[in-house]
Amino acid sequence: MPEHKVLQVIVDPERCQGHNRCKAIAPSLFELDELGHARVVGDGMVPPGLEDKARLAEANCPEFAIKVAQA
Amino acid sequence: MTDRPPVSDWAKDFDHLDPRWVTEPYQIWDELRRQCPVAHTERYNGVYFPSRYADIRAIAYDTEHFSSRRVVVREMPPRVPTDSAKPKSPPGASTLASPPITSDPPYHRPARMLLLPAFTPDAIGRLEAKTRAICGDLIDRFASNDRCDAATDYAQHVPVAVIAHMLGLPEGDGEKFRRWIHLLLHEGIAENASFAQALAEMDDYFRVQIASRRSVPGEDLITFLLGAQMEDQPLSDEHIIGTLRLLLIAGIDTTWSAIGSCLWHLAQHRDDRRRLVTEPALMPLAVEEFLRAYAPVTMARQVAKETTVGGCPFKEREMVLLSFPAANRDPEVFPQADRVLIDRAENRHAAFGLGIHRCIGSNLARMEITVALEEWLTRIPDFDLADPASVTWSHGPVRGPRKLPVVFR
Ligand code: HEM
Ligand code: SF4
């Protein structure tokens, strides 16, 4: 099996303050609850081709609430 | 306004109302960040000015040592002598609370949660068409001339009309709102009488509005607050009035300043103007970059307990200017921090604050700025400052152009 580097995004709900930068950048990876705080879509697995968007969301979150990790 | 002695040393005696700080603060802050990252002044009964992103962030997160009970640095009556050192509440203190911005934990959270659903991106998205129409109507009034004042003919009206719509207030009262804001945030910084005057007038105005919603409910935020509960209790009229005052003040001056600064930048940068016209998809990045570079809002904290940040001591009861604009210019966090790069992709700016007080109106403000720029550039793609020397800037907690004459090409 060729090794796939699959990424997963994680939102720390303790840190998220609802700046909404993540969803603006990557609407297929993040969604907002009724107060405007973020959570990952589904299990947070990043589909191929969206790795850059995941990294950009991480780099733009003012609260450092997003982590991108190897799944 | 009271005469103030000129500043000779920004590190030990800064004055954020000094004309040099008001018109061109960025170089002063860069210098301070290199030489004295936590500046201090004895003016205004003692104020600190941290200029590094890391320190500003640490203070915003530390609600134990830094309280929001005072969020604006103002000229106050002279300090009471130390033998009666208990801080006297300023006159009218009970009418000053504007939850959630003046609240600390644990009171802050419920007051904030109440408002959040009305300001989510979805809720704000429903106001976009209305905002576009407002902008279009404003432009109709001057588009056939060859010039306008982009601050007083355009930017200042956009948020006034939108927030009036949200609160169910007559758009025609906009002049009144702007006057209160001027009295509270500009004159009121140095003149306690102007401050008190505006508070009293707003109080009367909102009491009338509340009474009329009680008899005839509407579909606006005031009606929503009247029906809202916090910890199973309806909100007191004082809470509602404080929150309405906050929404009105926080919603208008800030966004008007942001739109004005964007247009000020675009008037002077033909390449950025052209790029936004030919590559409209860049707009979201450009808006974030304008928010970073020209962040309009500097809030304050009061030191609740002595502590140190960034190796510097903070004395109890003194004030701290929490300069999100200075944080956004820190080269440790933002490469080429002093350059405006409208396609900057990594931009963790703090224009809307950090931590529990993150601006509730951030989705609204972004929508208004984006729509205001899009509509302007569609109709007036090419324009210049009419006379750079005639541009004036506001002082106080909100910075933006107040006179911005431009000519259309
Ligand atoms: C470009 C425009 C705006 C900027 C730069 C801005 C900036 C800020 C900042 C920096 C804070 C944090 C204050 C602190 O930490 O003490 C804040 C709080 C707040 N803003 Fe804004 N603001 C803008 C527009 C708006 C609008 C349009 C509204 C609503 C109508 C609004 C409502 C609020 C409220 C209610 C808070 C208090 C949140 C809390 O304490 O939990 N703002 N804003
Ligand atoms: S950008 Fe960060 S703080 Fe903002 S909603 Fe996303 S996770 Fe939350």
mmCIF file of N, CA, C and O in Angstrom, chain B residues 362-403:
data_model
loop_
_atom_site.group_PDB
_atom_site.id
_atom_site.type_symbol
_atom_site.label_atom_id
_atom_site.label_comp_id
_atom_site.label_asym_id
_atom_site.label_seq_id
_atom_site.Cartn_x
_atom_site.Cartn_y
_atom_site.Cartn_z
ATOM 1 N N SER B 362 -18.436 41.101 14.491
ATOM 2 C CA SER B 362 -17.405 40.925 13.456
ATOM 3 C C SER B 362 -17.982 40.435 12.127
ATOM 4 O O SER B 362 -17.557 40.901 11.063
ATOM 5 N N ASN B 363 -18.945 39.542 12.169
ATOM 6 C CA ASN B 363 -19.533 39.082 10.903
ATOM 7 C C ASN B 363 -20.302 40.206 10.206
ATOM 8 O O ASN B 363 -20.255 40.340 8.980
ATOM 9 N N LEU B 364 -20.981 41.018 11.017
ATOM 10 C CA LEU B 364 -21.717 42.159 10.473
ATOM 11 C C LEU B 364 -20.749 43.175 9.864
ATOM 12 O O LEU B 364 -20.941 43.660 8.746
ATOM 13 N N ALA B 365 -19.698 43.489 10.610
ATOM 14 C CA ALA B 365 -18.737 44.485 10.134
ATOM 15 C C ALA B 365 -18.083 44.032 8.831
ATOM 16 O O ALA B 365 -17.966 44.798 7.881
ATOM 17 N N ARG B 366 -17.685 42.766 8.777
ATOM 18 C CA ARG B 366 -17.055 42.253 7.550
ATOM 19 C C ARG B 366 -18.011 42.363 6.371
ATOM 20 O O ARG B 366 -17.614 42.741 5.278
ATOM 21 N N MET B 367 -19.266 42.008 6.602
ATOM 22 C CA MET B 367 -20.241 42.086 5.515
ATOM 23 C C MET B 367 -20.384 43.538 5.064
ATOM 24 O O MET B 367 -20.351 43.838 3.866
ATOM 25 N N GLU B 368 -20.509 44.464 6.014
ATOM 26 C CA GLU B 368 -20.706 45.874 5.641
ATOM 27 C C GLU B 368 -19.496 46.418 4.886
ATOM 28 O O GLU B 368 -19.641 47.123 3.884
ATOM 29 N N ILE B 369 -18.302 46.097 5.360
ATOM 30 C CA ILE B 369 -17.097 46.601 4.697
ATOM 31 C C ILE B 369 -17.029 46.047 3.271
ATOM 32 O O ILE B 369 -16.792 46.776 2.309
ATOM 33 N N THR B 370 -17.255 44.732 3.138
ATOM 34 C CA THR B 370 -17.166 44.099 1.821
ATOM 35 C C THR B 370 -18.171 44.702 0.855
ATOM 36 O O THR B 370 -17.815 45.099 -0.267
ATOM 37 N N VAL B 371 -19.420 44.801 1.286
ATOM 38 C CA VAL B 371 -20.467 45.327 0.406
ATOM 39 C C VAL B 371 -20.180 46.796 0.064
ATOM 40 O O VAL B 371 -20.300 47.218 -1.091
ATOM 41 N N ALA B 372 -19.768 47.574 1.071
ATOM 42 C CA ALA B 372 -19.508 49.000 0.822
ATOM 43 C C ALA B 372 -18.385 49.174 -0.203
ATOM 44 O O ALA B 372 -18.459 50.044 -1.076
ATOM 45 N N LEU B 373 -17.342 48.336 -0.124
ATOM 46 C CA LEU B 373 -16.239 48.455 -1.086
ATOM 47 C C LEU B 373 -16.659 47.964 -2.464
ATOM 48 O O LEU B 373 -16.354 48.586 -3.478
ATOM 49 N N GLU B 374 -17.376 46.841 -2.498
ATOM 50 C CA GLU B 374 -17.813 46.312 -3.797
ATOM 51 C C GLU B 374 -18.679 47.320 -4.541
ATOM 52 O O GLU B 374 -18.473 47.584 -5.731
ATOM 53 N N GLU B 375 -19.656 47.887 -3.832
ATOM 54 C CA GLU B 375 -20.565 48.836 -4.488
ATOM 55 C C GLU B 375 -19.815 50.085 -4.947
ATOM 56 O O GLU B 375 -20.035 50.599 -6.026
ATOM 57 N N TRP B 376 -18.924 50.550 -4.086
ATOM 58 C CA TRP B 376 -18.137 51.746 -4.445
ATOM 59 C C TRP B 376 -17.296 51.469 -5.690
ATOM 60 O O TRP B 376 -17.319 52.244 -6.662
ATOM 61 N N LEU B 377 -16.563 50.358 -5.697
ATOM 62 C CA LEU B 377 -15.642 50.083 -6.815
ATOM 63 C C LEU B 377 -16.391 49.816 -8.116
ATOM 64 O O LEU B 377 -15.875 50.085 -9.201
ATOM 65 N N THR B 378 -17.607 49.276 -8.014
ATOM 66 C CA THR B 378 -18.398 49.063 -9.233
ATOM 67 C C THR B 378 -18.763 50.401 -9.874
ATOM 68 O O THR B 378 -18.703 50.562 -11.089
ATOM 69 N N ARG B 379 -19.113 51.345 -9.031
ATOM 70 C CA ARG B 379 -19.581 52.627 -9.566
ATOM 71 C C ARG B 379 -18.439 53.626 -9.739
ATOM 72 O O ARG B 379 -18.483 54.474 -10.639
ATOM 73 N N ILE B 380 -17.460 53.583 -8.854
ATOM 74 C CA ILE B 380 -16.365 54.562 -8.865
ATOM 75 C C ILE B 380 -15.032 53.809 -8.827
ATOM 76 O O ILE B 380 -14.337 53.793 -7.808
ATOM 77 N N PRO B 381 -14.663 53.184 -9.949
ATOM 78 C CA PRO B 381 -13.463 52.338 -9.916
ATOM 79 C C PRO B 381 -12.168 53.133 -9.769
ATOM 80 O O PRO B 381 -11.168 52.590 -9.306
ATOM 81 N N ASP B 382 -12.197 54.410 -10.137
ATOM 82 C CA ASP B 382 -10.952 55.174 -10.135
ATOM 83 C C ASP B 382 -11.140 56.509 -9.421
ATOM 84 O O ASP B 382 -11.988 57.304 -9.820
ATOM 85 N N PHE B 383 -10.346 56.734 -8.390
ATOM 86 C CA PHE B 383 -10.502 57.964 -7.598
ATOM 87 C C PHE B 383 -9.206 58.253 -6.851
ATOM 88 O O PHE B 383 -8.389 57.357 -6.632
ATOM 89 N N ASP B 384 -9.012 59.526 -6.501
ATOM 90 C CA ASP B 384 -7.812 59.957 -5.782
ATOM 91 C C ASP B 384 -8.211 60.830 -4.599
ATOM 92 O O ASP B 384 -9.308 61.385 -4.593
ATOM 93 N N LEU B 385 -7.285 60.988 -3.653
ATOM 94 C CA LEU B 385 -7.512 61.979 -2.607
ATOM 95 C C LEU B 385 -7.546 63.349 -3.273
ATOM 96 O O LEU B 385 -6.697 63.650 -4.133
ATOM 97 N N ALA B 386 -8.520 64.179 -2.888
ATOM 98 C CA ALA B 386 -8.582 65.520 -3.474
ATOM 99 C C ALA B 386 -7.415 66.355 -2.974
ATOM 100 O O ALA B 386 -6.807 67.127 -3.712
ATOM 101 N N ASP B 387 -7.087 66.150 -1.695
ATOM 102 C CA ASP B 387 -6.031 66.954 -1.083
ATOM 103 C C ASP B 387 -5.597 66.222 0.189
ATOM 104 O O ASP B 387 -6.272 66.298 1.208
ATOM 105 N N PRO B 388 -4.465 65.507 0.108
ATOM 106 C CA PRO B 388 -4.060 64.676 1.262
ATOM 107 C C PRO B 388 -4.032 65.463 2.566
ATOM 108 O O PRO B 388 -4.353 64.906 3.622
ATOM 109 N N ALA B 389 -3.699 66.748 2.503
ATOM 110 C CA ALA B 389 -3.576 67.525 3.740
ATOM 111 C C ALA B 389 -4.930 67.781 4.396
ATOM 112 O O ALA B 389 -4.985 68.115 5.577
ATOM 113 N N SER B 390 -6.012 67.605 3.669
ATOM 114 C CA SER B 390 -7.313 67.910 4.270
ATOM 115 C C SER B 390 -7.952 66.687 4.937
ATOM 116 O O SER B 390 -9.030 66.783 5.513
ATOM 117 N N VAL B 391 -7.287 65.523 4.871
ATOM 118 C CA VAL B 391 -7.810 64.333 5.556
ATOM 119 C C VAL B 391 -7.599 64.501 7.059
ATOM 120 O O VAL B 391 -6.510 64.874 7.496
ATOM 121 N N THR B 392 -8.643 64.261 7.852
ATOM 122 C CA THR B 392 -8.479 64.310 9.311
ATOM 123 C C THR B 392 -8.840 62.952 9.918
ATOM 124 O O THR B 392 -9.634 62.201 9.355
ATOM 125 N N TRP B 393 -8.235 62.644 11.079
ATOM 126 C CA TRP B 393 -8.435 61.350 11.745
ATOM 127 C C TRP B 393 -9.054 61.559 13.109
ATOM 128 O O TRP B 393 -8.742 62.536 13.798
ATOM 129 N N SER B 394 -9.902 60.614 13.520
ATOM 130 C CA SER B 394 -10.493 60.683 14.846
ATOM 131 C C SER B 394 -9.457 60.282 15.894
ATOM 132 O O SER B 394 -8.525 59.553 15.593
ATOM 133 N N HIS B 395 -9.655 60.736 17.120
ATOM 134 C CA HIS B 395 -8.820 60.244 18.216
ATOM 135 C C HIS B 395 -9.697 59.472 19.196
ATOM 136 O O HIS B 395 -10.916 59.494 19.079
ATOM 137 N N GLY B 396 -9.048 58.792 20.136
ATOM 138 C CA GLY B 396 -9.819 58.026 21.118
ATOM 139 C C GLY B 396 -9.772 56.551 20.783
ATOM 140 O O GLY B 396 -8.868 56.090 20.093
ATOM 141 N N PRO B 397 -10.760 55.789 21.265
ATOM 142 C CA PRO B 397 -10.698 54.331 21.094
ATOM 143 C C PRO B 397 -10.925 53.861 19.661
ATOM 144 O O PRO B 397 -10.608 52.720 19.343
ATOM 145 N N VAL B 398 -11.473 54.710 18.802
ATOM 146 C CA VAL B 398 -11.751 54.292 17.431
ATOM 147 C C VAL B 398 -11.036 55.240 16.469
ATOM 148 O O VAL B 398 -11.218 56.451 16.541
ATOM 149 N N ARG B 399 -10.221 54.663 15.582
ATOM 150 C CA ARG B 399 -9.454 55.495 14.660
ATOM 151 C C ARG B 399 -9.918 55.302 13.225
ATOM 152 O O ARG B 399 -10.015 54.186 12.740
ATOM 153 N N GLY B 400 -10.193 56.406 12.563
ATOM 154 C CA GLY B 400 -10.550 56.356 11.152
ATOM 155 C C GLY B 400 -10.622 57.758 10.597
ATOM 156 O O GLY B 400 -10.622 58.730 11.355
ATOM 157 N N PRO B 401 -10.679 57.881 9.260
ATOM 158 C CA PRO B 401 -10.750 59.221 8.656
ATOM 159 C C PRO B 401 -12.122 59.848 8.874
ATOM 160 O O PRO B 401 -13.144 59.198 8.697
ATOM 161 N N ARG B 402 -12.134 61.105 9.296
ATOM 162 C CA ARG B 402 -13.389 61.824 9.523
ATOM 163 C C ARG B 402 -13.672 62.816 8.404
ATOM 164 O O ARG B 402 -14.812 63.210 8.198
ATOM 165 N N LYS B 403 -12.628 63.292 7.710
ATOM 166 C CA LYS B 403 -12.798 64.057 6.474
ATOM 167 C C LYS B 403 -11.954 63.361 5.429
ATOM 168 O O LYS B 403 -10.761 63.126 5.641
#
